[in-house]
């Protein structure tokens, strides 16, 4: 694949680990790093045989410390719009990908880094992680999806408190708020992320993807339309080989072998 700023590996259970790899800048997403991420998601994402994607940061200190401040300070408005449009597109592709995703937040997840974690389905944080939106200290505000995705998770009041102050929260506080789903010791975060990913990967992939779509799209709809979408999606699952296999395996008292068909 030949990427300089991301690394990707996949295990035999269909779990992929995508690492943002620019540790000397705490994995800040400069243009080259963001483009590597975007190119991978758009062109090299192994759609056929990936069951769960884990996103993390290299270097042990940061998940992603945000957009690149040095580069942004040199951008004019047109260039910043191009940078922001690109980031929105990449994050939307991650959020809407049928493959479920886990952010393994192994350190600082700030600004665009916290926004990347929010575009993933589930967030596991190391006890050393710090999350937040420092943008107002720079004269901007979280504009790579942050002001919208965080509000849907935390509600307006807490989102405003975090965004207006620019203060970081600890992993424990993030857990209490519902910004992350689990906090684990720093040295076992990848083990925990892989275990969770492995468990999800062992379930019927089309059913997991349908559930993701039902939750993501349904939460943007009024209840009746969301319930109709849920029905449409459960009917599509009911017609799969994996539904036959899952129910048969239960009745035969054995583990199912799902094929994603
Ligand atoms: N953009 C560009 N470079 C960044 C960066 C970012 N968002 N975050 C960190 N870096 C760089 C630093 O400039 C430094 O580079 P240098 O060694 O060439 O000087 C390197 O990463 C290490 O960061 P440093 O600040 O020395 O580490 P620290 O442990 O003292 O502090 C942070 C860590 C995360 C608190 C601090 O780096 C920080 O506040 N970063 C900016 C976070 C931010 O505002 N993100 C939102 C951007 S919209």
Coordinates of C-alpha atoms and ligand atoms in Angstrom, one line a residue:
X1 CA 0.0 0.0 0.0
X2 CA 3.0 2.3 0.6
X3 CA 1.7 4.8 3.1
X4 CA 4.1 7.0 5.1
X5 CA 1.8 8.2 7.8
X6 CA -0.6 5.3 8.5
X7 CA 0.0 1.6 9.1
X8 CA -2.5 -1.2 8.6
X9 CA -2.5 -4.8 9.6
X10 CA -5.2 -7.5 9.6
X11 CA -5.4 -10.7 11.6
X12 CA -7.0 -14.0 10.6
X13 CA -10.2 -13.1 12.5
X14 CA -11.0 -10.2 10.1
X15 CA -9.9 -7.6 12.6
X16 CA -7.9 -4.7 11.1
X17 CA -5.7 -2.2 13.0
X18 CA -5.2 1.2 11.4
X19 CA -2.6 3.3 13.2
X20 CA -2.1 7.0 12.6
X21 CA 1.7 7.1 12.4
X22 CA 3.2 10.5 13.0
X23 CA 4.4 10.1 16.6
X24 CA 6.9 13.0 16.6
X25 CA 3.9 15.4 16.2
X26 CA 1.6 13.3 18.4
X27 CA -0.1 12.0 15.3
X28 CA -1.5 15.4 14.4
X29 CA -3.3 15.2 11.0
X30 CA -1.3 17.3 8.7
X31 CA -2.3 17.2 5.0
X32 CA -0.1 14.2 4.2
X33 CA -1.4 12.2 7.1
X34 CA -5.0 13.1 6.5
X35 CA -4.5 12.2 2.8
X36 CA -3.0 8.9 3.6
X37 CA -5.9 8.2 5.9
X38 CA -8.4 9.3 3.2
X39 CA -6.7 7.3 0.4
X40 CA -6.7 4.2 2.6
X41 CA -10.3 4.5 3.5
X42 CA -11.4 5.3 -0.1
X43 CA -9.1 3.1 -2.1
X44 CA -7.5 0.3 0.0
X45 CA -10.1 -0.5 2.6
X46 CA -10.5 -4.3 2.5
X47 CA -14.3 -4.2 2.3
X48 CA -14.6 -7.9 1.5
X49 CA -12.8 -9.5 4.4
X50 CA -12.7 -6.9 7.2
X51 CA -15.2 -7.5 10.0
X52 CA -14.0 -4.9 12.5
X53 CA -11.7 -1.9 12.2
X54 CA -9.6 -0.6 15.2
X55 CA -8.3 2.9 14.8
X56 CA -5.4 4.0 17.1
X57 CA -2.3 6.2 17.2
X58 CA 1.4 5.2 17.1
X59 CA 4.0 6.1 19.7
X60 CA 2.2 5.4 23.0
X61 CA 1.5 9.0 23.9
X62 CA -1.3 10.1 21.6
X63 CA -4.3 8.8 19.7
X64 CA -4.3 12.0 17.5
X65 CA -3.5 15.4 18.9
X66 CA -5.8 17.1 16.3
X67 CA -5.5 18.9 13.0
X68 CA -2.0 20.3 12.3
X69 CA -1.7 23.7 13.9
X70 CA 1.5 24.6 12.1
X71 CA 0.0 24.0 8.7
X72 CA -3.4 25.6 9.6
X73 CA -1.6 28.7 10.7
X74 CA -0.3 29.1 7.1
X75 CA -3.5 28.3 5.3
X76 CA -5.8 30.9 3.7
X77 CA -9.6 30.5 3.9
X78 CA -9.8 28.5 0.6
X79 CA -7.0 26.1 1.7
X80 CA -8.7 25.6 5.1
X81 CA -12.0 24.9 3.4
X82 CA -10.3 22.2 1.3
X83 CA -8.6 20.7 4.3
X84 CA -11.9 20.7 6.3
X85 CA -14.0 19.4 3.4
X86 CA -11.5 16.5 3.0
X87 CA -11.6 15.7 6.7
X88 CA -15.4 15.7 6.8
X89 CA -15.5 13.3 3.9
X90 CA -13.0 10.9 5.5
X91 CA -14.8 10.9 8.8
X92 CA -18.2 10.4 7.2
X93 CA -16.7 7.4 5.2
X94 CA -15.6 5.9 8.5
X95 CA -18.9 6.5 10.2
X96 CA -21.0 5.2 7.4
X97 CA -18.8 2.2 6.5
X98 CA -20.7 -1.0 7.0
X99 CA -17.7 -2.3 8.9
X100 CA -18.0 -1.5 12.6
X101 CA -15.1 0.5 14.1
X102 CA -13.5 0.8 17.5
X103 CA -11.3 3.8 18.5
X104 CA -8.5 2.6 20.8
X105 CA -7.8 6.0 22.4
X106 CA -4.3 5.4 23.7
X107 CA -3.4 9.0 24.7
X108 CA -4.3 12.5 23.7
X109 CA -7.4 12.7 21.5
X110 CA -7.8 16.4 20.9
X111 CA -9.7 18.5 18.4
X112 CA -9.7 16.6 15.1
X113 CA -8.4 13.5 17.0
X114 CA -11.4 13.5 19.3
X115 CA -13.5 14.0 16.2
X116 CA -11.9 11.0 14.6
X117 CA -12.7 8.9 17.7
X118 CA -16.3 10.2 17.6
X119 CA -16.6 9.0 14.0
X120 CA -15.9 5.5 15.2
X121 CA -18.7 3.3 16.6
X122 CA -17.2 2.5 20.0
X123 CA -14.4 4.1 22.0
X124 CA -12.1 2.4 24.4
X125 CA -9.7 4.7 26.3
X126 CA -6.4 4.0 28.1
X127 CA -6.4 5.3 31.7
X128 CA -3.8 7.8 30.5
X129 CA -6.0 9.2 27.7
X130 CA -7.0 12.8 27.7
X131 CA -9.9 14.0 25.4
X132 CA -11.1 17.4 24.5
X133 CA -11.6 20.2 22.1
X134 CA -8.9 22.9 22.5
X135 CA -10.0 24.8 19.3
X136 CA -11.3 27.9 21.1
X137 CA -7.8 28.5 22.3
X138 CA -6.8 28.8 18.7
X139 CA -9.6 31.1 17.5
X140 CA -11.7 28.3 15.9
X141 CA -14.1 25.7 17.2
X142 CA -14.4 21.9 16.5
X143 CA -15.4 21.9 12.9
X144 CA -14.5 18.4 11.7
X145 CA -17.8 17.1 13.0
X146 CA -17.1 17.7 16.6
X147 CA -19.7 20.3 17.5
X148 CA -22.4 18.0 16.1
X149 CA -21.3 14.5 17.0
X150 CA -20.3 15.4 20.6
X151 CA -23.7 17.1 21.1
X152 CA -25.6 14.0 20.0
X153 CA -23.6 12.0 22.6
X154 CA -23.4 14.4 25.6
X155 CA -26.4 16.7 25.1
X156 CA -26.0 20.5 24.5
X157 CA -25.0 21.6 28.0
X158 CA -22.0 19.3 28.5
X159 CA -20.9 19.7 24.9
X160 CA -21.0 23.5 25.3
X161 CA -19.0 23.3 28.5
X162 CA -16.3 21.2 26.9
X163 CA -16.2 23.2 23.7
X164 CA -16.4 26.7 25.3
X165 CA -13.7 26.0 27.8
X166 CA -11.4 24.0 25.6
X167 CA -10.4 22.0 28.7
X168 CA -9.4 18.3 28.4
X169 CA -11.1 15.6 30.4
X170 CA -9.5 12.5 31.8
X171 CA -10.4 9.0 30.6
X172 CA -12.4 8.4 33.8
X173 CA -14.4 11.6 33.3
X174 CA -14.9 10.7 29.7
X175 CA -16.3 7.4 30.8
X176 CA -18.6 9.1 33.3
X177 CA -19.9 11.4 30.6
X178 CA -20.4 8.6 28.0
X179 CA -17.8 10.0 25.7
X180 CA -16.0 6.6 25.9
X181 CA -17.4 3.2 26.6
X182 CA -14.5 1.6 28.5
X183 CA -11.4 2.7 30.3
X184 CA -8.6 0.1 30.6
X185 CA -5.0 0.1 31.9
X186 CA -2.6 1.8 29.3
X187 CA -0.5 -1.3 28.6
X188 CA -3.5 -3.5 27.7
X189 CA -5.5 -1.2 25.6
X190 CA -4.7 -3.0 22.3
X191 CA -5.3 -6.4 23.9
X192 CA -8.7 -5.2 25.1
X193 CA -9.6 -3.5 21.8
X194 CA -8.6 -6.7 19.9
X195 CA -10.7 -8.9 22.3
X196 CA -13.7 -6.7 21.8
X197 CA -13.1 -6.6 18.1
X198 CA -12.7 -10.4 18.0
X199 CA -16.0 -10.8 19.8
X200 CA -17.8 -8.5 17.3
X201 CA -16.0 -10.2 14.4
X202 CA -17.4 -13.6 15.5
X203 CA -21.0 -12.4 15.2
X204 CA -23.0 -12.4 11.9
X205 CA -21.3 -9.6 9.9
X206 CA -24.4 -8.5 7.9
X207 CA -26.5 -8.4 11.1
X208 CA -23.8 -6.2 12.8
X209 CA -23.7 -3.9 9.8
X210 CA -27.5 -3.7 9.6
X211 CA -27.6 -2.8 13.3
X212 CA -25.0 -0.1 12.7
X213 CA -27.0 1.4 9.9
X214 CA -30.3 1.2 12.0
X215 CA -28.7 3.0 14.9
X216 CA -26.7 5.6 12.9
X217 CA -29.4 6.5 10.4
X218 CA -32.3 5.9 12.8
X219 CA -31.0 8.4 15.3
X220 CA -31.2 11.1 12.6
X221 CA -34.9 10.3 11.9
X222 CA -38.2 10.7 13.7
X223 CA -39.2 7.5 15.6
X224 CA -41.8 6.2 13.1
X225 CA -39.4 6.4 10.2
X226 CA -36.6 5.0 12.3
X227 CA -38.8 2.0 13.2
X228 CA -39.6 1.5 9.6
X229 CA -35.9 1.5 8.7
X230 CA -35.3 -1.0 11.5
X231 CA -38.0 -3.3 10.0
X232 CA -36.5 -3.0 6.5
X233 CA -33.1 -3.9 7.8
X234 CA -34.2 -6.9 9.9
X235 CA -36.1 -8.3 6.9
X236 CA -32.8 -8.0 4.9
X237 CA -31.0 -10.0 7.6
X238 CA -33.7 -12.6 7.7
X239 CA -33.0 -13.5 4.1
X240 CA -29.3 -14.3 4.7
X241 CA -27.4 -17.6 4.8
X242 CA -26.0 -16.4 8.1
X243 CA -29.5 -16.3 9.6
X244 CA -30.0 -19.9 8.6
X245 CA -26.6 -20.8 10.0
X246 CA -27.1 -18.9 13.3
X247 CA -30.4 -20.4 14.1
X248 CA -29.4 -23.9 12.9
X249 CA -26.2 -23.8 15.1
X250 CA -28.2 -22.8 18.1
X251 CA -30.6 -25.7 17.7
X252 CA -27.6 -28.1 17.1
X253 CA -25.9 -26.7 20.2
X254 CA -22.7 -25.7 18.3
X255 CA -20.9 -22.4 17.4
X256 CA -22.1 -20.8 14.2
X257 CA -19.8 -20.3 11.2
X258 CA -20.8 -17.1 9.7
X259 CA -19.8 -16.3 6.1
X260 CA -21.2 -12.7 5.7
X261 CA -23.7 -13.9 3.2
Ligands
LIG1 N1 -0.4 20.2 15.4 C1 0.9 20.3 15.1 N2 1.8 19.8 15.9 C2 1.5 19.3 17.1 C3 0.1 19.2 17.5 C4 -0.9 19.7 16.6 N3 -2.2 19.6 16.8 N4 0.1 18.7 18.7 C5 1.3 18.4 19.1 N5 2.2 18.8 18.1 C6 3.6 18.7 18.1 C7 4.3 19.8 19.0 O1 4.3 21.0 18.3 C8 5.6 19.1 19.3 O2 6.4 19.3 18.1 P1 8.0 19.7 18.3 O3 8.6 18.6 19.1 O4 8.5 19.8 16.9 O5 8.0 21.0 19.1 C9 5.3 17.7 19.4 O6 4.0 17.5 18.7 C10 5.1 17.2 20.8 O7 4.2 18.0 21.4 P2 4.4 18.8 22.8 O8 3.5 20.0 22.8 O9 5.9 19.1 22.9 O10 4.0 17.7 23.8 P3 3.5 17.9 25.3 O11 3.5 16.6 26.0 O12 4.2 19.0 26.0 O13 1.9 18.4 25.1 C11 -0.3 18.4 24.1 C12 1.0 17.6 24.5 C13 -1.2 17.5 23.4 C14 -1.0 18.9 25.4 C15 0.2 19.6 23.2 O14 1.0 19.1 22.2 C16 -1.0 20.3 22.6 O15 -1.7 21.1 23.2 N6 -1.2 20.1 21.3 C17 -2.2 20.8 20.5 C18 -3.6 20.1 20.7 C19 -4.6 20.9 20.0 O16 -4.8 22.1 20.2 N7 -5.3 20.2 19.1 C20 -6.4 20.8 18.3 C21 -5.9 21.3 17.0 S1 -7.3 22.0 16.1

